[in-house]
mmCIF file with all atom_site columns, C-alpha atoms and ligand atoms in Angstrom:
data_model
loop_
_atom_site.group_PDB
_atom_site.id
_atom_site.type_symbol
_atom_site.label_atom_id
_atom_site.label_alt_id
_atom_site.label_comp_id
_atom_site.label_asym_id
_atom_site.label_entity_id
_atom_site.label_seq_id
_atom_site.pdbx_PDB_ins_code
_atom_site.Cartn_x
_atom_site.Cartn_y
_atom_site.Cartn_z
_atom_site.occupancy
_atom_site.B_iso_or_equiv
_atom_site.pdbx_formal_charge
_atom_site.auth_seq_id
_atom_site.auth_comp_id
_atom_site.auth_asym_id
_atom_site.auth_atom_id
_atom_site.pdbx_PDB_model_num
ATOM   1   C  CA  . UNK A 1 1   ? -11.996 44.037  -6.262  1.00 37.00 ? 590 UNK A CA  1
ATOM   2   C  CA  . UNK A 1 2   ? -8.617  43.875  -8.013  1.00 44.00 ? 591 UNK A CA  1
ATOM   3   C  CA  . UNK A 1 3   ? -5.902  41.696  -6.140  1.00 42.00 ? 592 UNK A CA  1
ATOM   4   C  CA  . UNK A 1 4   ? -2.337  44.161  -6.628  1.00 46.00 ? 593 UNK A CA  1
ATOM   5   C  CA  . UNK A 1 5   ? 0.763   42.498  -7.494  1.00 42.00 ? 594 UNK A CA  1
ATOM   6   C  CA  . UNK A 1 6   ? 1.628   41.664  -3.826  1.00 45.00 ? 595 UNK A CA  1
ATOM   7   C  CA  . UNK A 1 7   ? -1.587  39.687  -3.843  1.00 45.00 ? 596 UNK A CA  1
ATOM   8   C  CA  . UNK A 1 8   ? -1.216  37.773  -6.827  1.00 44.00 ? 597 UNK A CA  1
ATOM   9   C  CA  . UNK A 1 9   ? 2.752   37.215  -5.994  1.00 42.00 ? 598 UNK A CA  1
ATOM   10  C  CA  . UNK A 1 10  ? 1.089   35.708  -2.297  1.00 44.00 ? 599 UNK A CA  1
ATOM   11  C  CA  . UNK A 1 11  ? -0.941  33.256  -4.493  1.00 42.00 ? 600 UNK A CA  1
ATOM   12  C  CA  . UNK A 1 12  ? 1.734   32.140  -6.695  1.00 41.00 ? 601 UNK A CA  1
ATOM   13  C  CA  . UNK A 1 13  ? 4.158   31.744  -3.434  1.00 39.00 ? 602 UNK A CA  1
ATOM   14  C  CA  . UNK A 1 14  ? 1.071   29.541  -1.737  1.00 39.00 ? 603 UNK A CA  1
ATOM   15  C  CA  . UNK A 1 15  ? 0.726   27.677  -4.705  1.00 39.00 ? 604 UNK A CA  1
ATOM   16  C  CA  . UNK A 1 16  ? 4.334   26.807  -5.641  1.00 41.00 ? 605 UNK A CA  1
ATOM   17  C  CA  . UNK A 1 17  ? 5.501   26.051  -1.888  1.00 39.00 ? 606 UNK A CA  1
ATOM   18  C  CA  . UNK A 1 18  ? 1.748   23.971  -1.257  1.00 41.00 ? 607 UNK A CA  1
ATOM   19  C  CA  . UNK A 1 19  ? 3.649   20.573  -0.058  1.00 43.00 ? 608 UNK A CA  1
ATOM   20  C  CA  . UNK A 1 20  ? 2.264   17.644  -2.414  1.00 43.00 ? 609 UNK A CA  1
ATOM   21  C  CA  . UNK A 1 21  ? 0.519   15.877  0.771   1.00 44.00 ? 610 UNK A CA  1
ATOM   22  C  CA  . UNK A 1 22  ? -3.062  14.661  2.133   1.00 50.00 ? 611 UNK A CA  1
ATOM   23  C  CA  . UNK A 1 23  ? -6.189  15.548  -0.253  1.00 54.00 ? 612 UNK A CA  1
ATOM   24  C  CA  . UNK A 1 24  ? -3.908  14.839  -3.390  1.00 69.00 ? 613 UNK A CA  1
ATOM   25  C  CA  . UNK A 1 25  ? -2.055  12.018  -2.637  1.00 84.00 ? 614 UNK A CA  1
ATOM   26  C  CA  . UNK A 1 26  ? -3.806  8.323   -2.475  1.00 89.00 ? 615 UNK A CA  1
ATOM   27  C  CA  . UNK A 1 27  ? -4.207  7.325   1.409   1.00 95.00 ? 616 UNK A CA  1
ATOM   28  C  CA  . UNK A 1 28  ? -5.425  4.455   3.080   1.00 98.00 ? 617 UNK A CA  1
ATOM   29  C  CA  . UNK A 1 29  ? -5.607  3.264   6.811   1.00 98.00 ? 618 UNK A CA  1
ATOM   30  C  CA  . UNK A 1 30  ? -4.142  0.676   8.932   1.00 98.00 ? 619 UNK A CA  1
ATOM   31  C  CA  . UNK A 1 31  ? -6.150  -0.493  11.720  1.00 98.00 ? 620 UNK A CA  1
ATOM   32  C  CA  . UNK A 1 32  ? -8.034  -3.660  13.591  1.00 97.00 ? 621 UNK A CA  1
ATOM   33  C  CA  . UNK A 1 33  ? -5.596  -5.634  16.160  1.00 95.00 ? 622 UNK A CA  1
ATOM   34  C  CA  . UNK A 1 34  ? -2.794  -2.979  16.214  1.00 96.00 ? 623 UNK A CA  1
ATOM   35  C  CA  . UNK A 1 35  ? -1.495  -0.775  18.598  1.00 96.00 ? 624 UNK A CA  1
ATOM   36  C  CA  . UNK A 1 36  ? -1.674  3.014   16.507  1.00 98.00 ? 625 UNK A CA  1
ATOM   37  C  CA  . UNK A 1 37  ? -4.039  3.348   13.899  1.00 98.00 ? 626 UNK A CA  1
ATOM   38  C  CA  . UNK A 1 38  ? -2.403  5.121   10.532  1.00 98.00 ? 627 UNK A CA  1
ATOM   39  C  CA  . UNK A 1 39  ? -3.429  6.937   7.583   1.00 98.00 ? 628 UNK A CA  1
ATOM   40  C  CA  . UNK A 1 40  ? -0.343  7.090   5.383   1.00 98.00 ? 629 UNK A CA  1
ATOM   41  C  CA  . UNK A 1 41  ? -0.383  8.582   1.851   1.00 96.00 ? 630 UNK A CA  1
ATOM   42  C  CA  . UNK A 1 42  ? 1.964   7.977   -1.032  1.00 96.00 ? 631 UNK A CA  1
ATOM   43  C  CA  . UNK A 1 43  ? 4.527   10.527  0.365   1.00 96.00 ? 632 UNK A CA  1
ATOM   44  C  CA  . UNK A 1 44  ? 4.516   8.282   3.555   1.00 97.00 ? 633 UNK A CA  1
ATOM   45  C  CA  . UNK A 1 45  ? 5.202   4.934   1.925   1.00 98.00 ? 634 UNK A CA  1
ATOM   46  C  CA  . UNK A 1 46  ? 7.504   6.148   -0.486  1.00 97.00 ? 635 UNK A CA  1
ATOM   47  C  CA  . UNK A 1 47  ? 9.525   7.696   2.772   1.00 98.00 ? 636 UNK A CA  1
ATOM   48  C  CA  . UNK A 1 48  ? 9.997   3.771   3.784   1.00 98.00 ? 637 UNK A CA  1
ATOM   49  C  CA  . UNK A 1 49  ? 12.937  1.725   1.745   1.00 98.00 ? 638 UNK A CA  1
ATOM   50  C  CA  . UNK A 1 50  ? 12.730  1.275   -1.676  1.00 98.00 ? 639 UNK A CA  1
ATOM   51  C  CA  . UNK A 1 51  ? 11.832  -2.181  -2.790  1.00 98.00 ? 640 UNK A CA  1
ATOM   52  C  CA  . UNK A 1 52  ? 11.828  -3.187  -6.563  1.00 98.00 ? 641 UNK A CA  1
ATOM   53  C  CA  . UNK A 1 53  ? 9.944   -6.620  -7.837  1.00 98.00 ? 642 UNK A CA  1
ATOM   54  C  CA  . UNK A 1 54  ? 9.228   -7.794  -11.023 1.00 98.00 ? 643 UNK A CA  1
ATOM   55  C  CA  . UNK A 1 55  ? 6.033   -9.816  -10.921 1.00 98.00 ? 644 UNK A CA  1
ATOM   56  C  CA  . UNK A 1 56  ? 3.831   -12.148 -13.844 1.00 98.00 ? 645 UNK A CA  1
ATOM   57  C  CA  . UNK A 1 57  ? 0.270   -13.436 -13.199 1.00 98.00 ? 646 UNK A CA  1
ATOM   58  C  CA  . UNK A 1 58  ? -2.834  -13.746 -14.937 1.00 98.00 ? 647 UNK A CA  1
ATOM   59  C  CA  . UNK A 1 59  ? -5.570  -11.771 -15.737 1.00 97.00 ? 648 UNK A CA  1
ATOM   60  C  CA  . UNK A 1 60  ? -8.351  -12.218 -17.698 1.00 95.00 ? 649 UNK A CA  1
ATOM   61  C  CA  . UNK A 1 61  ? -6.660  -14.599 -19.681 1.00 96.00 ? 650 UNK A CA  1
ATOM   62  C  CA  . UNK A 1 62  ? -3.214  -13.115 -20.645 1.00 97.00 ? 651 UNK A CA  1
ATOM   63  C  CA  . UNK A 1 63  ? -0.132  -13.150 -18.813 1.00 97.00 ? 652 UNK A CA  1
ATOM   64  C  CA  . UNK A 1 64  ? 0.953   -9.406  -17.543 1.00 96.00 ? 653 UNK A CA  1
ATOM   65  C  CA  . UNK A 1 65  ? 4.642   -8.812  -16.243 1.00 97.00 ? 654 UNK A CA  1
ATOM   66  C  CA  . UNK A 1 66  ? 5.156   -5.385  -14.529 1.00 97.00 ? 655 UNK A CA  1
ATOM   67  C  CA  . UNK A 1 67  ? 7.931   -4.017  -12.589 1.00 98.00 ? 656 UNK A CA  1
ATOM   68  C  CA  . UNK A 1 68  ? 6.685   -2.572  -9.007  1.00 98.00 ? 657 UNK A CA  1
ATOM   69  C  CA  . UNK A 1 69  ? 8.511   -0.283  -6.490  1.00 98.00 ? 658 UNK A CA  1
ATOM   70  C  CA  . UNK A 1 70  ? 7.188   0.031   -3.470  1.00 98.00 ? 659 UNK A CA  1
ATOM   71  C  CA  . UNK A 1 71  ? 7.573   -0.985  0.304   1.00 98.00 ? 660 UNK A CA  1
ATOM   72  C  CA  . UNK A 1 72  ? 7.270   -3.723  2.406   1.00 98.00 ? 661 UNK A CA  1
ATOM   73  C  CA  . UNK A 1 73  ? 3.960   -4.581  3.698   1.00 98.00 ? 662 UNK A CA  1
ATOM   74  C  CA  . UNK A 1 74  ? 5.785   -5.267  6.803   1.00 98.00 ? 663 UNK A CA  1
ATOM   75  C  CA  . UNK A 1 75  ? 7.496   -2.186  7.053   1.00 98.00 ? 664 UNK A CA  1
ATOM   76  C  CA  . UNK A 1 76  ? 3.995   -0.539  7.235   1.00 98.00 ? 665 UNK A CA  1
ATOM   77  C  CA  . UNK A 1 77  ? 2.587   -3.324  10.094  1.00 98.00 ? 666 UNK A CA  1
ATOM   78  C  CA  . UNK A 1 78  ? 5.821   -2.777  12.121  1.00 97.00 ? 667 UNK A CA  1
ATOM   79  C  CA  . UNK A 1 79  ? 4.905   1.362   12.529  1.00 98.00 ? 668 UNK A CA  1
ATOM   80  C  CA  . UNK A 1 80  ? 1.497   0.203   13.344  1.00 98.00 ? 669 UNK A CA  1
ATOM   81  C  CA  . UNK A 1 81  ? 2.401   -2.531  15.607  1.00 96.00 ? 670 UNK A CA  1
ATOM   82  C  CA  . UNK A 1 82  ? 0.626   -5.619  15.477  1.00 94.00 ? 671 UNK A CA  1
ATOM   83  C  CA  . UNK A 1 83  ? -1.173  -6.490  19.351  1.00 92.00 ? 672 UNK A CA  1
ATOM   84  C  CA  . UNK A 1 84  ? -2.096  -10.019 20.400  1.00 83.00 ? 673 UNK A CA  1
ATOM   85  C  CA  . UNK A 1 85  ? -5.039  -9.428  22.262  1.00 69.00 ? 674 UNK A CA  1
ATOM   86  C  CA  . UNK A 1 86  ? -4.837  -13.047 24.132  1.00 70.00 ? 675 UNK A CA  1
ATOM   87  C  CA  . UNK A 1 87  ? -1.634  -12.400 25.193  1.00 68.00 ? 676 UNK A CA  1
ATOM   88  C  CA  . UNK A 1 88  ? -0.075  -15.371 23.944  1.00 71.00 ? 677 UNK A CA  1
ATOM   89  C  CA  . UNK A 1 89  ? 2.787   -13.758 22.610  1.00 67.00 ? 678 UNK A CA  1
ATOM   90  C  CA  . UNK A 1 90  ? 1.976   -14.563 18.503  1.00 84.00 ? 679 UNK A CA  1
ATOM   91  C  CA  . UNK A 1 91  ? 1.438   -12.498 16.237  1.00 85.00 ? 680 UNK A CA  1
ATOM   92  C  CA  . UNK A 1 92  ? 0.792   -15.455 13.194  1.00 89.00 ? 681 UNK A CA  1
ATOM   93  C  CA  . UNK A 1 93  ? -2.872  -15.966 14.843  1.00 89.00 ? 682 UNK A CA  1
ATOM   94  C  CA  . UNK A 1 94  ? -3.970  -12.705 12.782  1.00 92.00 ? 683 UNK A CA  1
ATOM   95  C  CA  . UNK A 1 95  ? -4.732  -12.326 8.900   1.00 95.00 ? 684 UNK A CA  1
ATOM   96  C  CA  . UNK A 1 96  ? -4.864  -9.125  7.152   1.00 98.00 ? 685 UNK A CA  1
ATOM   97  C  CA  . UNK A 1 97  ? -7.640  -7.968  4.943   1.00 98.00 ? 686 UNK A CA  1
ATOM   98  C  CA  . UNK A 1 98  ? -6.818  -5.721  2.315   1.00 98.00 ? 687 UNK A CA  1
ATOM   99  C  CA  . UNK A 1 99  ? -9.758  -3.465  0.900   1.00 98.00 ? 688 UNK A CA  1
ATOM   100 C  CA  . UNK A 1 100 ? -10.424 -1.370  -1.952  1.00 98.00 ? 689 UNK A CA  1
ATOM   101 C  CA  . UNK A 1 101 ? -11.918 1.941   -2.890  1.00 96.00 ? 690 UNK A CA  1
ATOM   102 C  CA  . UNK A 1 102 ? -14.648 -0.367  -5.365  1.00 97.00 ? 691 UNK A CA  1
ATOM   103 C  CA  . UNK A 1 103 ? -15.391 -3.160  -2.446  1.00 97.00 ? 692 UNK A CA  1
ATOM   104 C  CA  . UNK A 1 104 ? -12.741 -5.213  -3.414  1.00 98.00 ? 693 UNK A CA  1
ATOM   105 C  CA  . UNK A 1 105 ? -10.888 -7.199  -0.791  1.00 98.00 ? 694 UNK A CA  1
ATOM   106 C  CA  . UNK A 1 106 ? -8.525  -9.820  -0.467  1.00 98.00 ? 695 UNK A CA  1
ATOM   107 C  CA  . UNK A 1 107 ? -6.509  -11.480 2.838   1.00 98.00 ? 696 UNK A CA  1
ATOM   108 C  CA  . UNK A 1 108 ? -2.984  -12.502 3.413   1.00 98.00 ? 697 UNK A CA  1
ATOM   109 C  CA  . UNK A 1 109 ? -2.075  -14.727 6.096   1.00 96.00 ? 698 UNK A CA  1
ATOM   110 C  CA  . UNK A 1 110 ? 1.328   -12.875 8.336   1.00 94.00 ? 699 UNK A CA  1
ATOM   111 C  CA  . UNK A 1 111 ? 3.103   -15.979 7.683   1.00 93.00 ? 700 UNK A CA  1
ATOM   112 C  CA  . UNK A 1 112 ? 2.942   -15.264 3.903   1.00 96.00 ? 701 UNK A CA  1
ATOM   113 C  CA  . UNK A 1 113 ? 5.319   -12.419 4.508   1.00 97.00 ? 702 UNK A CA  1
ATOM   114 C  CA  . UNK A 1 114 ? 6.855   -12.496 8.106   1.00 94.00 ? 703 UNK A CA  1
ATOM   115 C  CA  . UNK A 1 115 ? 10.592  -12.934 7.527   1.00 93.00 ? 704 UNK A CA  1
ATOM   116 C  CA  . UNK A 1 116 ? 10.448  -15.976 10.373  1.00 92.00 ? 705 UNK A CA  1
ATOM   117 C  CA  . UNK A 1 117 ? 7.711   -18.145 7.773   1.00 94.00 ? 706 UNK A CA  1
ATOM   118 C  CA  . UNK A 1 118 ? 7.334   -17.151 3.929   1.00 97.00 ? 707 UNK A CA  1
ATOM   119 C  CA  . UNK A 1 119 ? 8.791   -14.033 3.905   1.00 97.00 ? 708 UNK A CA  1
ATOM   120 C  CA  . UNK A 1 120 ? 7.127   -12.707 0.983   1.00 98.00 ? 709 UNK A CA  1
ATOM   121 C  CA  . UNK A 1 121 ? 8.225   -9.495  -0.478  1.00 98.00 ? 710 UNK A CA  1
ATOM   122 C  CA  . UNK A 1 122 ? 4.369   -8.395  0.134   1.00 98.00 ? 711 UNK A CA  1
ATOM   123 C  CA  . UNK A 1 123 ? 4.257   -4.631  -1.426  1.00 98.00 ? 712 UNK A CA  1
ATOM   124 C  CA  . UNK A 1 124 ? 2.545   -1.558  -0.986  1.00 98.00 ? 713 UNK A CA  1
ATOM   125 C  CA  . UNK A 1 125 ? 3.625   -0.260  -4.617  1.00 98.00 ? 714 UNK A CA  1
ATOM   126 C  CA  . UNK A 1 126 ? 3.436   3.571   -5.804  1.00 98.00 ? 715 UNK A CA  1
ATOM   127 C  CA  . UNK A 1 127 ? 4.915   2.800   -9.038  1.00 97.00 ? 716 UNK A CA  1
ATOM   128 C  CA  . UNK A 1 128 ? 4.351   0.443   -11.975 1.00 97.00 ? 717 UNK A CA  1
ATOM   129 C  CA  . UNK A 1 129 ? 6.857   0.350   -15.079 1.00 97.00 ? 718 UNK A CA  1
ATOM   130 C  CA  . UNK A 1 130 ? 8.385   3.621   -14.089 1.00 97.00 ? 719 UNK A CA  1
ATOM   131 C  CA  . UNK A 1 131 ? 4.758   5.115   -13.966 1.00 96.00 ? 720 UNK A CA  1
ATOM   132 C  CA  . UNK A 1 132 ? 3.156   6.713   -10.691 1.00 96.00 ? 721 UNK A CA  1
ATOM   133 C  CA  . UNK A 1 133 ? 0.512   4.364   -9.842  1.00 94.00 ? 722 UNK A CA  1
ATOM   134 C  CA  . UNK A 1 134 ? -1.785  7.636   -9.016  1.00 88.00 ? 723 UNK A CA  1
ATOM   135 C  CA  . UNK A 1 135 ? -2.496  7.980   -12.354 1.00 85.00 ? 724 UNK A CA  1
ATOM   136 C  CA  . UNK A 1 136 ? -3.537  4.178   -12.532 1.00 85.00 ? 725 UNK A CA  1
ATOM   137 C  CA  . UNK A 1 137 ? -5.844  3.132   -9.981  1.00 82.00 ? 726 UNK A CA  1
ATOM   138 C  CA  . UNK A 1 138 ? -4.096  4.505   -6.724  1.00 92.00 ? 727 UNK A CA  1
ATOM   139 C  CA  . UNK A 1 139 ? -1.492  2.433   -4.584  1.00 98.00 ? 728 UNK A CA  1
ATOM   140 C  CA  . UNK A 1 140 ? -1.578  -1.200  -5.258  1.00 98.00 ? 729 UNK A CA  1
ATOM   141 C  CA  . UNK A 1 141 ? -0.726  -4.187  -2.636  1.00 98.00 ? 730 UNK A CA  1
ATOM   142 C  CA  . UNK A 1 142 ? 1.441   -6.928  -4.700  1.00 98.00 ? 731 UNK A CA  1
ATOM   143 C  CA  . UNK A 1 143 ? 1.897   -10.338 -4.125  1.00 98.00 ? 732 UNK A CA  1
ATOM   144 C  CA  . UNK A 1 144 ? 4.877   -12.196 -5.696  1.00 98.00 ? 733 UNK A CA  1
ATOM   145 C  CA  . UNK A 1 145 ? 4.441   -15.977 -6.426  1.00 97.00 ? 734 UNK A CA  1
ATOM   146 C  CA  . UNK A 1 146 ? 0.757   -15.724 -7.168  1.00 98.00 ? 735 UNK A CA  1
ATOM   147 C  CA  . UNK A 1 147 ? -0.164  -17.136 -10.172 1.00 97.00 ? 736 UNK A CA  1
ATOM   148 C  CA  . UNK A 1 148 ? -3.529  -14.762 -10.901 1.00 98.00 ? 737 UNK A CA  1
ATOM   149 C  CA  . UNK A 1 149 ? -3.528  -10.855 -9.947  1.00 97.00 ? 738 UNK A CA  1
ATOM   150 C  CA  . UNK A 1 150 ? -6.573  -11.761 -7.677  1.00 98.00 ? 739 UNK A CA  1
ATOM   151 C  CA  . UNK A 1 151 ? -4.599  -10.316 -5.195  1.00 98.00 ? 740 UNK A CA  1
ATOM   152 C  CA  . UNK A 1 152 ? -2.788  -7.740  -7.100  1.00 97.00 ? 741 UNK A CA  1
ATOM   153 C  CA  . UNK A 1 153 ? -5.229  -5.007  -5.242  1.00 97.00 ? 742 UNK A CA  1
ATOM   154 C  CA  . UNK A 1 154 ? -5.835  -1.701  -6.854  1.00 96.00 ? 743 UNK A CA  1
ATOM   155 C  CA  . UNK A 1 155 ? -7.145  1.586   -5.055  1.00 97.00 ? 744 UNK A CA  1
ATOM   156 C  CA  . UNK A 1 156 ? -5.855  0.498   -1.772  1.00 98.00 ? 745 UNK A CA  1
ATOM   157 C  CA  . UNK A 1 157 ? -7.579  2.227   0.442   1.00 98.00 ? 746 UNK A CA  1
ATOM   158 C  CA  . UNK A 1 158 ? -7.579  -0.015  3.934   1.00 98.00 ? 747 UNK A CA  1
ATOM   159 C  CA  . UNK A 1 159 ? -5.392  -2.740  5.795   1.00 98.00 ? 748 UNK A CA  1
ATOM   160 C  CA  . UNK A 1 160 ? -7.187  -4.286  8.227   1.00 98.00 ? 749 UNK A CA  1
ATOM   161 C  CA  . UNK A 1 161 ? -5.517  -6.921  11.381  1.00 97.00 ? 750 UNK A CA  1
ATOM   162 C  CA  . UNK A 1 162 ? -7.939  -9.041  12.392  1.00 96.00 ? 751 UNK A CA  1
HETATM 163 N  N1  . LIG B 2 .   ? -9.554  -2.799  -6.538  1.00 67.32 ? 751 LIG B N1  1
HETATM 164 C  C1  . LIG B 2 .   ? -9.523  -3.906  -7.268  1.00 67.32 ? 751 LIG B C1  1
HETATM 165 N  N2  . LIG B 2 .   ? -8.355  -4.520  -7.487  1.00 67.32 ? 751 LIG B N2  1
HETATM 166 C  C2  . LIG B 2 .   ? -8.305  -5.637  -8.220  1.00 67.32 ? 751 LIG B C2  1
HETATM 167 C  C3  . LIG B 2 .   ? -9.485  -6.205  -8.772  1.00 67.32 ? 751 LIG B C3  1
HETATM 168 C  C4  . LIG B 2 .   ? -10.716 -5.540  -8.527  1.00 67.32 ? 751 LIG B C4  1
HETATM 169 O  O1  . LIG B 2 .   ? -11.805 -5.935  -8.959  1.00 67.32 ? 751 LIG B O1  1
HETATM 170 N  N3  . LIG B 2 .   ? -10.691 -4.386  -7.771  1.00 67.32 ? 751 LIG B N3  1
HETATM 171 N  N4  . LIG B 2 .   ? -9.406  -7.361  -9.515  1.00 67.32 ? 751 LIG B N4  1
HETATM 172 C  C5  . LIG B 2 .   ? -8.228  -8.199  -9.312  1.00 67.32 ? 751 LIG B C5  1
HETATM 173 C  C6  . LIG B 2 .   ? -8.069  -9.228  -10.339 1.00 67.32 ? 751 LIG B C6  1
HETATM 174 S  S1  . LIG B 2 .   ? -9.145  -10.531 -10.230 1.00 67.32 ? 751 LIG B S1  1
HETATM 175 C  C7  . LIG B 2 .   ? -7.070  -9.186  -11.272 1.00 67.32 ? 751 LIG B C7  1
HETATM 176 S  S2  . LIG B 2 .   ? -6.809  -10.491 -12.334 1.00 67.32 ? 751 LIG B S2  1
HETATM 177 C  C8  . LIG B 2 .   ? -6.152  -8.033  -11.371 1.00 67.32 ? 751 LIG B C8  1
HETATM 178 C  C9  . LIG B 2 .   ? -6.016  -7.478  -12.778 1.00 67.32 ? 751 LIG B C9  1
HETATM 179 O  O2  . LIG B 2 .   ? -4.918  -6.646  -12.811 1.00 67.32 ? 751 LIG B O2  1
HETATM 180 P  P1  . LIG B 2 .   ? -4.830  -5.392  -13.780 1.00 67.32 ? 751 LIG B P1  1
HETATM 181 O  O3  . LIG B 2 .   ? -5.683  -4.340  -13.222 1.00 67.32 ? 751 LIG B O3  1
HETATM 182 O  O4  . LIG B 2 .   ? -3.392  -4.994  -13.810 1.00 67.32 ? 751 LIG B O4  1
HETATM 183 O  O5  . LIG B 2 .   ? -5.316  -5.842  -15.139 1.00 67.32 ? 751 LIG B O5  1
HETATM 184 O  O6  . LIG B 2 .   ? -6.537  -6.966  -10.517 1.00 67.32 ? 751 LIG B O6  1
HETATM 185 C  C10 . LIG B 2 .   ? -6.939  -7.383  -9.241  1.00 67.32 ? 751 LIG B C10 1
HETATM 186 N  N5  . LIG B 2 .   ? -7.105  -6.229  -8.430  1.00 67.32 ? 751 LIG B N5  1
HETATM 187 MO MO1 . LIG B 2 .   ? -8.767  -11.834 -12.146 1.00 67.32 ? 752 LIG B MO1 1
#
């Protein structure tokens, strides 16, 4: 069967006006000890405001320095809302464990990054030097003022409250 001009102009309109979203785009989920589980994607976090850090640590050896954009960690918590389940009104009792495509996982204490304590500018970054992290590993959770990129988290693909 042939597809006539009207088909193939159908395609080309389906293809061009597809929104860049879901199955594309890098995703991961937010959930544990919070009150709406999520499952942003790139398009999501880049929606959030724009935060810009320029970071050095070490890795295998050699000192990297790398420009992220991204948002705030917190940002991401707040839309997912953080429960205390004892009812004691904190919300420092939790930690957050941040997991990787590969197995990989790392934690961050709230207080590293609540505005009230450390207030670490904790990122979820999209880009690195200008360059879409997509291409590079997926979206990456950065920590500024650590010396090693232990926690410099590639392929995020879950944030769990505990
Ligand atoms: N997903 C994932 N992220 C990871 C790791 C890993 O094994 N898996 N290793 C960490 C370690 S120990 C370091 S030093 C840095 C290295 O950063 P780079 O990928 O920019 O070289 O990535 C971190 N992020
Ligand atoms: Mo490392």
């Amino acid at each position: 069967m042939r597809i006539g001009f009207g088909g193939m102009l159908a395609v080309l309109v389906c293809l061009a006006g597809a929104p860049s979203r879901a199955a594309d785009q890098p995703g991961f989920t937010v959930d544990g000890q919070v009150r709406q589980t999520l499952h942003p994607n790139a398009a999501d976090v880049q929606k959030l405001p724009v935060i810009e850090l320029e970071v050095a640590f070490e890795a295998q050896g050699k000192m990297q320095k790398a420009k992220f954009k991204g948002a705030l960690l917190l940002d991401i918590l707040n839309k997912a809302e953080i429960v205390d389940a004892e009812g004691k009104g904190s919300a420092f009792r939790h930690a957050i464990e941040v997991a990787s495509s590969d197995g990989y996982a790392i934690n961050l204490a709230i207080g590293e990054f609540h505005p009230f304590l450390e207030g670490k500018q904790v990122l979820v970054a999209y880009e690195r030097d200008g360059q879409a992290l997509e291409s590079m590993g997926g979206l990456r959770v950065v920590v500024p003022g650590d010396k090693h990129g232990a926690r410099s988290i590639r392929d995020l693909v879950r944030i769990t409250v505990k």
